[in-house]
Short mmCIF file of C-alpha atoms and ligand atoms in Angstrom, two decimals:
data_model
loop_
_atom_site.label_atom_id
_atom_site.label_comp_id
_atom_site.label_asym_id
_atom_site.label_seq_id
_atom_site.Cartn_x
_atom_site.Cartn_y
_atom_site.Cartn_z
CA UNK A 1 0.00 0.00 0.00
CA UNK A 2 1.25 3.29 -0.83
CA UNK A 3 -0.33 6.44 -0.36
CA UNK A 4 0.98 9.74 0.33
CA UNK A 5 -0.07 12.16 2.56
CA UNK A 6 1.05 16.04 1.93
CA UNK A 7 0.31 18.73 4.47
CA UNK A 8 0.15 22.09 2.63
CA UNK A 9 -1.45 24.38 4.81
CA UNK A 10 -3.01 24.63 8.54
CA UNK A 11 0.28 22.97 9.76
CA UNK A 12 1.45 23.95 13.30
CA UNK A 13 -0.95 27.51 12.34
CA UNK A 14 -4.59 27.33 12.49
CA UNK A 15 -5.86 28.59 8.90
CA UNK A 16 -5.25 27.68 5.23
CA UNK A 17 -6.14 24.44 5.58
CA UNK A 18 -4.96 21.82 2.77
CA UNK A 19 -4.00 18.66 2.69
CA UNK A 20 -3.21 16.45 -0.51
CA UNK A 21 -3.77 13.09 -0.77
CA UNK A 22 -2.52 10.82 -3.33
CA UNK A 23 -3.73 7.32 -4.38
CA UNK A 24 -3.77 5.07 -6.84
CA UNK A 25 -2.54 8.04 -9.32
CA UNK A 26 -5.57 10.35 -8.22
CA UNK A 27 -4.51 13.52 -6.64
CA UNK A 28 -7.36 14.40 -4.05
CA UNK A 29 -7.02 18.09 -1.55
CA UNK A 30 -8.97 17.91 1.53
CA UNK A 31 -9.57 21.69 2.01
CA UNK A 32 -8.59 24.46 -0.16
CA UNK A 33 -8.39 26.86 2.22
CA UNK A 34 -7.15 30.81 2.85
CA UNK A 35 -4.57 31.94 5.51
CA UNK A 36 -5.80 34.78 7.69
CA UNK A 37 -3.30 34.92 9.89
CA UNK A 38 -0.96 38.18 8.99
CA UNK A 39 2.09 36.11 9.41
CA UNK A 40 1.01 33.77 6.64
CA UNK A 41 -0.93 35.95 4.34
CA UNK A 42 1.65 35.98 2.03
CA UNK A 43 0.93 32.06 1.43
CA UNK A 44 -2.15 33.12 -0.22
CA UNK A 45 -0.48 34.42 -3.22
CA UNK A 46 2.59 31.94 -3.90
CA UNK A 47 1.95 29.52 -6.43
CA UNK A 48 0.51 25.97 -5.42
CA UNK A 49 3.33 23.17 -4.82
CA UNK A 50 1.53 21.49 -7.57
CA UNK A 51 -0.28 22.70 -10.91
CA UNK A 52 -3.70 23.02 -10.43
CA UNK A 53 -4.90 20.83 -13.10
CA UNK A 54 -3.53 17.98 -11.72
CA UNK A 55 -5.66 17.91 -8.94
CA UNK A 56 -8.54 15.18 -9.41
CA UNK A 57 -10.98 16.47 -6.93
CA UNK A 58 -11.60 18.89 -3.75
CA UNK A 59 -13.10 17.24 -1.03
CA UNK A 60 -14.13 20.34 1.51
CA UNK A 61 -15.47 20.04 5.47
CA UNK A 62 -17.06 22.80 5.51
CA UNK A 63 -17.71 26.55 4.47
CA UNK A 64 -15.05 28.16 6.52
CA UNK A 65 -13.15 30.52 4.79
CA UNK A 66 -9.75 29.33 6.10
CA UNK A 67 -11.53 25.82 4.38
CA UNK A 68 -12.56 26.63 1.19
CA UNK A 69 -11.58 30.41 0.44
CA UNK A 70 -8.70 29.52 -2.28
CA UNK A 71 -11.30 27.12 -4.02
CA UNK A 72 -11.58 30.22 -6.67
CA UNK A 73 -7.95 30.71 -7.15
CA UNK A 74 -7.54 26.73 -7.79
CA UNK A 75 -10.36 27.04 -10.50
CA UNK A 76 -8.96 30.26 -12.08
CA UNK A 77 -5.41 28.43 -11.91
CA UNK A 78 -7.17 25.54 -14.06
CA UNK A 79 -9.04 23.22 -11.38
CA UNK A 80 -11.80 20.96 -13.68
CA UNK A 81 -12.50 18.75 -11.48
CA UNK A 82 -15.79 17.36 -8.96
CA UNK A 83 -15.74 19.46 -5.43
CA UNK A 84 -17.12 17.44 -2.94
CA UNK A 85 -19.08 18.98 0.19
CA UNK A 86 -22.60 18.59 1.60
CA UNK A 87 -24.92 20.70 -0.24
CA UNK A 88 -25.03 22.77 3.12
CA UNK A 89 -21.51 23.81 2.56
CA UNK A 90 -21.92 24.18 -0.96
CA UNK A 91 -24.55 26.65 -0.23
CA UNK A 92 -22.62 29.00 2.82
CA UNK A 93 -19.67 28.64 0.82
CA UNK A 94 -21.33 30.06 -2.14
CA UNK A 95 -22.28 33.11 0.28
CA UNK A 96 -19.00 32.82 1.89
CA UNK A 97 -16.40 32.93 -1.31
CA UNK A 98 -18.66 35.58 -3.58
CA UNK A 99 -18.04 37.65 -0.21
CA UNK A 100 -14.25 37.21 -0.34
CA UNK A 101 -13.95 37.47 -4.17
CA UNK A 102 -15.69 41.02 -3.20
CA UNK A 103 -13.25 42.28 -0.64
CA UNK A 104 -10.19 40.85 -2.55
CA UNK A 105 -11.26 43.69 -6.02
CA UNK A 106 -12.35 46.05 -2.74
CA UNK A 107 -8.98 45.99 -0.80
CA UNK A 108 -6.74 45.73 -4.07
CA UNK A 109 -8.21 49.06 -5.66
CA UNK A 110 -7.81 50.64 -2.13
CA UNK A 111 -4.69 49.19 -1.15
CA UNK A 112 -3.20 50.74 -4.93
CA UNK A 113 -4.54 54.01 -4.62
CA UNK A 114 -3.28 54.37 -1.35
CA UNK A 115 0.11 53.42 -2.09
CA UNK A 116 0.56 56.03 -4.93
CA UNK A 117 -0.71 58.35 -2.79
CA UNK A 118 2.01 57.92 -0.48
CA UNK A 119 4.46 56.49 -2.80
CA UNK A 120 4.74 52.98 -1.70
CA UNK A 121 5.11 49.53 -2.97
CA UNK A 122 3.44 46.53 -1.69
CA UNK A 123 4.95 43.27 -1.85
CA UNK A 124 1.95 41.94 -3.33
CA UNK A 125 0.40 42.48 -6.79
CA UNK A 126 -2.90 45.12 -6.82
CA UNK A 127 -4.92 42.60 -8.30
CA UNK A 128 -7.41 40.52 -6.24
CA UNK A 129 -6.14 37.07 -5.21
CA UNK A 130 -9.49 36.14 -7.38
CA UNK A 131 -12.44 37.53 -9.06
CA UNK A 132 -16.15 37.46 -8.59
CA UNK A 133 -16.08 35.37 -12.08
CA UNK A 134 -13.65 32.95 -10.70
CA UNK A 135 -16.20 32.27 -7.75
CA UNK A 136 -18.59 31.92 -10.67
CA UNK A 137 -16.58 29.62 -12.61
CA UNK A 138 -16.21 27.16 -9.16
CA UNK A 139 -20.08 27.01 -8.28
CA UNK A 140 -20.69 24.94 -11.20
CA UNK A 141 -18.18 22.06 -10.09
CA UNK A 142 -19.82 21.23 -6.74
CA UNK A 143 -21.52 18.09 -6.21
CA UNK A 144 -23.42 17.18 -3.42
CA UNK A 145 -22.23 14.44 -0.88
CA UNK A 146 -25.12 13.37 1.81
CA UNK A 147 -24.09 12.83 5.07
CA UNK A 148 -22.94 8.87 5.65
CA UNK A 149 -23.75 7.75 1.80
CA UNK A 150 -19.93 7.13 0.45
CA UNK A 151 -19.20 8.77 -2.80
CA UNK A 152 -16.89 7.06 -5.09
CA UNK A 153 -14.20 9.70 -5.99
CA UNK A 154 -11.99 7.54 -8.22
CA UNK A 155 -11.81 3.74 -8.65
CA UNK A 156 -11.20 1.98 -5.43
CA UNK A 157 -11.14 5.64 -3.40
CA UNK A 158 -14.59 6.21 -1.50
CA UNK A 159 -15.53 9.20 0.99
CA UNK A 160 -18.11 9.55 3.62
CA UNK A 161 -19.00 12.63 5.16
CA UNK A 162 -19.93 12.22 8.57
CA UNK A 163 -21.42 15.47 11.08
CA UNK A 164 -18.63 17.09 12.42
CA UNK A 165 -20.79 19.95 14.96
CA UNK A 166 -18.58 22.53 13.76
CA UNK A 167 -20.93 25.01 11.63
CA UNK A 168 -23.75 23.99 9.43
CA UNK A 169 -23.12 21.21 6.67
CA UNK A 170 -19.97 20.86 8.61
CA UNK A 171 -17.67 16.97 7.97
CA UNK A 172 -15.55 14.73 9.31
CA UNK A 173 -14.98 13.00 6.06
CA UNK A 174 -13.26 9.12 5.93
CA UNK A 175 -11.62 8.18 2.99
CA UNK A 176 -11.20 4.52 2.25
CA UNK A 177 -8.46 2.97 0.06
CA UNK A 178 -8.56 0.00 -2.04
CA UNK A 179 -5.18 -1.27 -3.03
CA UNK A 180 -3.86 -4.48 -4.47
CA UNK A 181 -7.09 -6.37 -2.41
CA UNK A 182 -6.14 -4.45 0.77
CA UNK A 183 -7.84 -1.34 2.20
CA UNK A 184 -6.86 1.19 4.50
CA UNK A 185 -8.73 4.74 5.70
CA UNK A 186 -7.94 8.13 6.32
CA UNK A 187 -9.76 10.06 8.36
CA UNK A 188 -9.83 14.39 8.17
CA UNK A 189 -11.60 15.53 11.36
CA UNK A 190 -11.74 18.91 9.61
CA UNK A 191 -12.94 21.82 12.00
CA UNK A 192 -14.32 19.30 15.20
CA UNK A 193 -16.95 20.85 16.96
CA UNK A 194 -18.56 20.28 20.54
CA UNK A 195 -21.35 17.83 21.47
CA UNK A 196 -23.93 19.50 23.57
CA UNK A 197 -24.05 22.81 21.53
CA UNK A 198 -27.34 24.76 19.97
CA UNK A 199 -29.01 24.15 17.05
CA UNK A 200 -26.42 21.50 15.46
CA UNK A 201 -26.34 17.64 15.99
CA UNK A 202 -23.28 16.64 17.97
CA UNK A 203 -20.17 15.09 15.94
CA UNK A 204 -20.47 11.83 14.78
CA UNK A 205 -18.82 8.96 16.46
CA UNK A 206 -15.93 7.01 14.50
CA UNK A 207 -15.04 3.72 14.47
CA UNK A 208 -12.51 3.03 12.61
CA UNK A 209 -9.70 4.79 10.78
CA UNK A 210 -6.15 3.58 9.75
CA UNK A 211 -4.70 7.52 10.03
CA UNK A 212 -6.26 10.47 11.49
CA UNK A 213 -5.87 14.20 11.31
CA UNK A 214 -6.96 16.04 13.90
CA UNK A 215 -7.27 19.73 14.46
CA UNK A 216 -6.25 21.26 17.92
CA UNK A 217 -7.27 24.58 17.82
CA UNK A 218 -8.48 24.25 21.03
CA UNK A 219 -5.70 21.62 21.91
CA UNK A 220 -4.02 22.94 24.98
CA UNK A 221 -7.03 23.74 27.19
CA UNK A 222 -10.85 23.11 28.62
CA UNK A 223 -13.97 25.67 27.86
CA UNK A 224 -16.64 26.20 29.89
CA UNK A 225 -20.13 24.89 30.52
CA UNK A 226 -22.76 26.17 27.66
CA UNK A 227 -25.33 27.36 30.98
CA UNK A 228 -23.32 30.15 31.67
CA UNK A 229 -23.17 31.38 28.62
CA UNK A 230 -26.82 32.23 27.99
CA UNK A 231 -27.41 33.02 32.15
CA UNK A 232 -24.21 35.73 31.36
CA UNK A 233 -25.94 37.03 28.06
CA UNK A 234 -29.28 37.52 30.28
CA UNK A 235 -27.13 39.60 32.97
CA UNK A 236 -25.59 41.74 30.14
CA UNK A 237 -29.11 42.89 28.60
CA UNK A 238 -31.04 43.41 31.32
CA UNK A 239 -27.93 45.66 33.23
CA UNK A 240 -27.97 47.47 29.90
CA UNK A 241 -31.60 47.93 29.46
CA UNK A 242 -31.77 49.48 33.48
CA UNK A 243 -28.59 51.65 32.24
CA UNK A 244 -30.30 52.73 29.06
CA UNK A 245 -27.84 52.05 26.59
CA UNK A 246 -27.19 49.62 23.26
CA UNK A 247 -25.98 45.78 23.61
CA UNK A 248 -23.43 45.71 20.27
CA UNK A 249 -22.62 42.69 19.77
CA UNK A 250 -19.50 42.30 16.90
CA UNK A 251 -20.08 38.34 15.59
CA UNK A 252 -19.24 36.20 12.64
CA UNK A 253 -22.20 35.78 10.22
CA UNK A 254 -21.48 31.70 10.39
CA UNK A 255 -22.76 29.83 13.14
CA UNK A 256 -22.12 32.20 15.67
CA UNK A 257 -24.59 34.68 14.88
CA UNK A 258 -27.47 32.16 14.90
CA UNK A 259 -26.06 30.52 17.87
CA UNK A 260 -26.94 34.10 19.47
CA UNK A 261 -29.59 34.62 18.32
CA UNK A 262 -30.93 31.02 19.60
CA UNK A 263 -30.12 32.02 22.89
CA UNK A 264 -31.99 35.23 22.59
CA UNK A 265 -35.22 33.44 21.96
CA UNK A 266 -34.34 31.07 24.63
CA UNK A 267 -34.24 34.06 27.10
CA UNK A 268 -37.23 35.59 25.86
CA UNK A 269 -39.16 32.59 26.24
CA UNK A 270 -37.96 32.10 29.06
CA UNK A 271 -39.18 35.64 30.12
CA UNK A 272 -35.72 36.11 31.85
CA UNK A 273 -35.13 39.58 29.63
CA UNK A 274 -37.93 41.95 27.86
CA UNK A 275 -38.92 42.12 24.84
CA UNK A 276 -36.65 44.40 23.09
CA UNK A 277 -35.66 45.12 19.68
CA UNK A 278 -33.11 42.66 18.00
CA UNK A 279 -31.50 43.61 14.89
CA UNK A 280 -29.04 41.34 12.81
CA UNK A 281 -27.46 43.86 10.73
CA UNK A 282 -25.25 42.06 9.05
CA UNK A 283 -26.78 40.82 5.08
CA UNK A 284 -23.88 38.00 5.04
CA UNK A 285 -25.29 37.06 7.98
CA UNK A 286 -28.72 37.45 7.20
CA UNK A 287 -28.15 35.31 3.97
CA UNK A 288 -27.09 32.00 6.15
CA UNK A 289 -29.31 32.05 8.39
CA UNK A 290 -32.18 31.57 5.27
CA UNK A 291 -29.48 28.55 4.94
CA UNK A 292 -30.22 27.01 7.85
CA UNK A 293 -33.59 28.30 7.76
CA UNK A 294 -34.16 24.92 4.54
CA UNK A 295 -32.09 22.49 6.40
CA UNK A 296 -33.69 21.65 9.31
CA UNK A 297 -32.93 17.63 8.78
CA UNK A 298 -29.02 18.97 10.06
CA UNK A 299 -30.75 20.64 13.61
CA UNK A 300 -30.25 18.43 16.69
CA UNK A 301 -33.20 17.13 18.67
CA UNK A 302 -33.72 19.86 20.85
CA UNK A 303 -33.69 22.57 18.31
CA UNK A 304 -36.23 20.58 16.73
CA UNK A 305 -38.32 20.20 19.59
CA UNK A 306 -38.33 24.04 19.83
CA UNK A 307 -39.10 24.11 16.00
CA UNK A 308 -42.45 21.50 16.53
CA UNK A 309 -43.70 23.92 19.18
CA UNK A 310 -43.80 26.74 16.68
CA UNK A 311 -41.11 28.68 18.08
CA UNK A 312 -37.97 29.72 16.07
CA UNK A 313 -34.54 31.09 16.84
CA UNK A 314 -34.74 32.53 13.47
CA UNK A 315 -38.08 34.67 13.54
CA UNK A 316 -38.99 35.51 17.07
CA UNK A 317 -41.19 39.02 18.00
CA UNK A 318 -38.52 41.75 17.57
CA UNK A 319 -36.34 40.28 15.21
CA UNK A 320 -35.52 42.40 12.45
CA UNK A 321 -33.03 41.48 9.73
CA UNK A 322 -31.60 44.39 8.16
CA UNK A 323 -30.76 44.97 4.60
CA UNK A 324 -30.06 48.13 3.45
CA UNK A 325 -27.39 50.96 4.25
CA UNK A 326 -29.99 53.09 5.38
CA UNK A 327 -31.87 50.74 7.43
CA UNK A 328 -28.67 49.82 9.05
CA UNK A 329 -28.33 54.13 9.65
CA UNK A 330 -31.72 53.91 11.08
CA UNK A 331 -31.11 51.59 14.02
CA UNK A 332 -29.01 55.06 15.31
CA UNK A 333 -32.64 56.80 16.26
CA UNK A 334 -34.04 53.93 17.90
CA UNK A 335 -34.99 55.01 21.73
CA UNK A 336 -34.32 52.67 24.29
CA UNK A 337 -32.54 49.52 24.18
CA UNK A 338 -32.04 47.63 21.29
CA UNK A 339 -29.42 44.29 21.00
CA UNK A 340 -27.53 45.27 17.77
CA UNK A 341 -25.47 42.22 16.43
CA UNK A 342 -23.00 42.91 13.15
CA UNK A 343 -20.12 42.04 11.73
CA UNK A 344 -17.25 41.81 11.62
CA UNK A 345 -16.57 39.61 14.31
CA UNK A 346 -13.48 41.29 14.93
CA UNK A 347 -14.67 44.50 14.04
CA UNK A 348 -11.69 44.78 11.78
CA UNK A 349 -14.30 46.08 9.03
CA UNK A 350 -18.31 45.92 8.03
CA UNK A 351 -21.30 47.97 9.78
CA UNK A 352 -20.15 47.12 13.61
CA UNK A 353 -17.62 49.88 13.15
CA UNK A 354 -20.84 52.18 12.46
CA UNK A 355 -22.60 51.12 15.82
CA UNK A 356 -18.95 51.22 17.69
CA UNK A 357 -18.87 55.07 16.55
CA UNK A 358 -22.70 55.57 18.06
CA UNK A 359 -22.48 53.47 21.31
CA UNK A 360 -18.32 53.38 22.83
CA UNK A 361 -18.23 57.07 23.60
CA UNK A 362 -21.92 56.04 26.01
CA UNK A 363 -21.19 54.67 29.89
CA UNK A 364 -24.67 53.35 29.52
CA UNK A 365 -23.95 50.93 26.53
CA UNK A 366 -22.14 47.38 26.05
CA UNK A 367 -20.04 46.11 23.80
CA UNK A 368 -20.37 42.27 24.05
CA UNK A 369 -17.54 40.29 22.25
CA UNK A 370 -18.85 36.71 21.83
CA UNK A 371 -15.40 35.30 19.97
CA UNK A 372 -12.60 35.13 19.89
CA UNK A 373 -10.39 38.46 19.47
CA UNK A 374 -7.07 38.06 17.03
CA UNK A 375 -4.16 39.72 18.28
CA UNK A 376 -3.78 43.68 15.91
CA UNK A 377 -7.46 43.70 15.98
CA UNK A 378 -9.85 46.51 17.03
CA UNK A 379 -11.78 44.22 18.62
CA UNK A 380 -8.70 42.87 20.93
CA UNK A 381 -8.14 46.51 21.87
CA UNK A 382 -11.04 47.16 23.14
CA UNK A 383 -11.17 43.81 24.69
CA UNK A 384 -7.93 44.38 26.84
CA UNK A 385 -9.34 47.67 28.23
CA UNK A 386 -7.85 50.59 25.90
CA UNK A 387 -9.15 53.61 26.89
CA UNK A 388 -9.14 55.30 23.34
CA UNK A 389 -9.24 53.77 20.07
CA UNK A 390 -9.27 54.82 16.16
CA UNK A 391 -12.64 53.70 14.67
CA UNK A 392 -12.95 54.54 10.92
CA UNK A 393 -10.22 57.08 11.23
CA UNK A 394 -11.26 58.85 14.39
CA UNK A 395 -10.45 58.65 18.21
CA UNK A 396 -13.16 57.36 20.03
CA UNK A 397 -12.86 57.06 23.91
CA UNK A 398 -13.56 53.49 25.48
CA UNK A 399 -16.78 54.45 27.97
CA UNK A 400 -19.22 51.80 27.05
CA UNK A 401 -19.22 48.63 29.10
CA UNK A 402 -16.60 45.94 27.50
CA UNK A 403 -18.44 42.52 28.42
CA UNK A 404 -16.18 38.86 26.85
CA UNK A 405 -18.31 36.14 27.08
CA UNK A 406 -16.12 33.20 27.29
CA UNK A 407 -16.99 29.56 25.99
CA UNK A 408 -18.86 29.98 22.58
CA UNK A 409 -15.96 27.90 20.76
CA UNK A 410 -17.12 26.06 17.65
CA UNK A 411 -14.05 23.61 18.34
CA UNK A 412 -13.62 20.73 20.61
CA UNK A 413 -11.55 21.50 23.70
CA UNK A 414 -8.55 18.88 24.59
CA UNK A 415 -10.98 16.55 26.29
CA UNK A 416 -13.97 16.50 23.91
CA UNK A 417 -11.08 16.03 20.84
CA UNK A 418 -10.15 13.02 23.53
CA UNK A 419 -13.48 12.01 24.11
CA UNK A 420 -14.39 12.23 20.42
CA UNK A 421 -11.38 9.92 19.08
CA UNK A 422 -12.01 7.12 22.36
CA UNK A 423 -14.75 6.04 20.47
CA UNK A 424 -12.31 4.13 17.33
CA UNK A 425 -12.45 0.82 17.86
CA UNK A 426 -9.34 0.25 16.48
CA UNK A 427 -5.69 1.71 16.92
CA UNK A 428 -5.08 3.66 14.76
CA UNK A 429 -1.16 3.58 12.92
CA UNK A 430 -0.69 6.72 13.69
CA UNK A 431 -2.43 10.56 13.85
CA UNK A 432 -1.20 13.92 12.78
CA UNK A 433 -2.02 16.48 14.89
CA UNK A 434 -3.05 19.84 12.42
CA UNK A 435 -5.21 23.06 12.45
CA UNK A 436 -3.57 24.70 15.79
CA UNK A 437 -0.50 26.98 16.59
CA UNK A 438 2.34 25.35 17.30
CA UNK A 439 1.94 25.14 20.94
CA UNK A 440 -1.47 23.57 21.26
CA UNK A 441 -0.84 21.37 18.29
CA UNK A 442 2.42 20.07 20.40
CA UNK A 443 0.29 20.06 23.90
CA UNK A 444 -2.29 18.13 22.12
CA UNK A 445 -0.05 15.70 20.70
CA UNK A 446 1.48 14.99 23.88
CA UNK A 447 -1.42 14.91 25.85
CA UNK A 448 -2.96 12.35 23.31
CA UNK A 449 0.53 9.98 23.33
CA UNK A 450 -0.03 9.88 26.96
CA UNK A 451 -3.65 8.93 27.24
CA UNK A 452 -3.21 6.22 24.41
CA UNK A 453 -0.37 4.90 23.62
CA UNK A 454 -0.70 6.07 20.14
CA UNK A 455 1.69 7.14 17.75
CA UNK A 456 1.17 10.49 17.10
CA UNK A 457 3.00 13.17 14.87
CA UNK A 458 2.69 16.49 14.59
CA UNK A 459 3.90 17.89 10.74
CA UNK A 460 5.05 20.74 9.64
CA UNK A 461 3.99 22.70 6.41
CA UNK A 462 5.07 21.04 3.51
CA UNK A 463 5.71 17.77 5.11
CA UNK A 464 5.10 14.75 2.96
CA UNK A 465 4.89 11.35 4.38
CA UNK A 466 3.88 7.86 3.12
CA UNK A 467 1.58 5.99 4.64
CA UNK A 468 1.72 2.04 4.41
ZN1 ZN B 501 -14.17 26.20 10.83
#
């Protein structure tokens, strides 16, 4: 048996995921992903360690851009062939990649007037990484793969997507050999998410897989409980309604933003906060959620316990999705409290900058981070407590109420990545730790030697090994 393993991307770093598999003389990449890490930005535009053509498939976990975001430069590059996902993911990644292909043409007209301006060079071409036609050009090469049907890729090389709780349409998928009458599997845990979590089903349980690889974003240490969480939200609003003020909340349109807005609902029907006015004002956003809005066969039992009682996370009293520029302006003249959730989830751009600009300068509003906060990022400045920042080129003072709440993770901590691979059957020949910085990915590794007695690796980019 000989089949070789290549790990191009997401190595000891946590985005640009890609990893190429080769079998049988079919070339396969599990994730065509985009750094978004500054360090590794640059990765984006060097030429793929192979020529695009010769890749025989995609294979894709899920609609992340750090997942699928270079999908559009493979095709332009001279990709032909199937991409695999669940339709799901086709559909978010759709949203997702037509959203990218827009900012790359945005930031690469901006970024070229504003070096001639002040006579600079960048060290990167003005042209967009890719081009709303390139997205285009992919859409038309997806094909569906249902959750644990295998697809035949190429002779003797079959995949299964399995649920991987991460976002929606989110996969584990298993790849199974068949070589000279023997078989062996791979197994990409993708993005692993958490069992126990709104809306989604928990991740599937494996059991079986010759070689693994296994993020570990979350490798190195334990969240919290989910009750917290929504009690915490509760305590935010209503100490913000008595003060007077806005709830801004910055959040990524994927999974987190309906995840909010589930436990919204919850606390409304709950009647532990008032009725108040909810806005998502974020149309990326706004988009997905009509996403998960036609897949209710992916919600977990309790969400669709909720749905058979005729409530919904997605359309509750209040709710208001907001389109326009000017209906996003209008929120501004609203009296009284209103919960305003936008993105980015960083606030490194979009219409939470706007609402930052109306409600940080007011002692009676709260700014309510519900992610995770990149290092360089507004968003991590205002989370560590600066007292002034520049928001769309002016200095705002910090006044409003900063307010993390810890625990939302869409990834498995240490012991639910633990939990999650105790149920194989088998032992596996050996697992690559991926998808975490270099510390976690190690800790994890470690950690997961010592509990099993496995042999575990952990690669770095552009390591190729061969698996027997
Ligand atoms: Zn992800």
């Amino acid at each position: 048996m000989e089949i070789k393993l290549r790990f191009l991307g997401a190595a000891q770093n946590v985005t640009g995921s890609r990893h190429m598999l080769e079998v049988n003389g079919t070339r396969l990449l599990v994730d065509c992903g985009l750094y978004q890490e500054r360090q590794f930005k640059k990765r984006n535009w060097e030429p793929f360690d192979f020529p695009a053509s010769s890749i025989d498939a995609v294979l894709l976990t899920h609609a992340h851009l750090d997942h699928c975001g270079l999908v559009p430069k493979l095709v332009k590059e001279g990709f032909k062939g199937p991409i695999y996902c669940t339709s799901a993911t086709t559909e978010i990644a759709r949203i997702i990649m037509m959203d990218s292909a827009r900012l790359q043409e945005e930031d690469a007209e901006y970024k070229r007037k504003r070096h001639e301006r002040e006579g600079r060079k960048s060290p990167f071409p003005y042209e967009p990484l890719y081009e709303m036609a390139d997205v285009e050009a992919a859409l038309p090469l997806f094909k569906t793969a249902r959750y644990m049907k295998p697809v035949e890729i190429a002779p003797g090389i079959k995949a299964t997507f399995c649920e991987a709780g991460h976002v929606l349409g989110s996969a584990v998928i298993h790849i199974c050999i068949e070589q000279n009458g023997e078989t062996r599997s791979v197994l990409f845990s993708g993005d692993l998410g958490r069992p126990d979590r709104p809306i989604l089903r928990d991740p599937a349980e494996i059991d079986e897989a010759d070689y693994i690889l296994v993020e570990s974003t979350y490798g190195d240490r334990v969240h919290r409980g989910r009750g917290d969480i929504k009690a915490e939200i509760g305590e935010v609003i209503n100490a913000t309604r008595a003060a007077g003020g806005n709830v801004v909340v910055p959040s990524f349109a994927l999974e987190r933003s309906q995840e909010l807005l589930y436990y919204l609902n919850e606390l409304l029907v709950e009647d532990a906060i008032p009725h108040l006015m909810v806005f998502l004002d974020s149309p990326m956003a706004g988009s997905i959620t009509k996403v998960f809005k036609h897949h209710p066969d992916l919600f977990d039992e309790e969400m669709n316990e909720f749905m058979a009682n005729g409530e919904s996370p997605f359309k509750f009293q209040g709710l208001k999705y907001t389109q326009t520029a000017n209906e996003s302006k209008a929120i501004n003249h609203i009296r009284g409290t209103a919960i305003i959730i936008a993105g980015s989830g960083m606030c490194t751009g979009g219409r939470v900058k706007h609402h930052l600009v109306n409600n940080i300068e007011r002692p009676e509003s709260t700014i309510m981070f519900v992610g995770y906060q990149a290092i360089g990022t507004l968003g991590r400045r205002i989370v560590e407590g600066e007292e002034e920042v520049r928001i769309l080129g002016e200095k705002r003072q910090v006044k409003a109420k900063v307010v993390q709440i810890q625990g939302f993770s869409a990834h498995a901590d240490k012991e639910e990545l633990l939990h999650w691979l105790s149920s194989l059957k088998n032992h596996p020949k050996k697992i690559f730790v991926v998808h975490g910085e270099a510390e976690s990915a190690k800790a994890f590794g470690a950690y997961l030697h010592e509990k099993t007695g496995w042999e575990v690796a952990v690669p770095e980019f552009k390591d190729e090994v061969v698996l027997d």
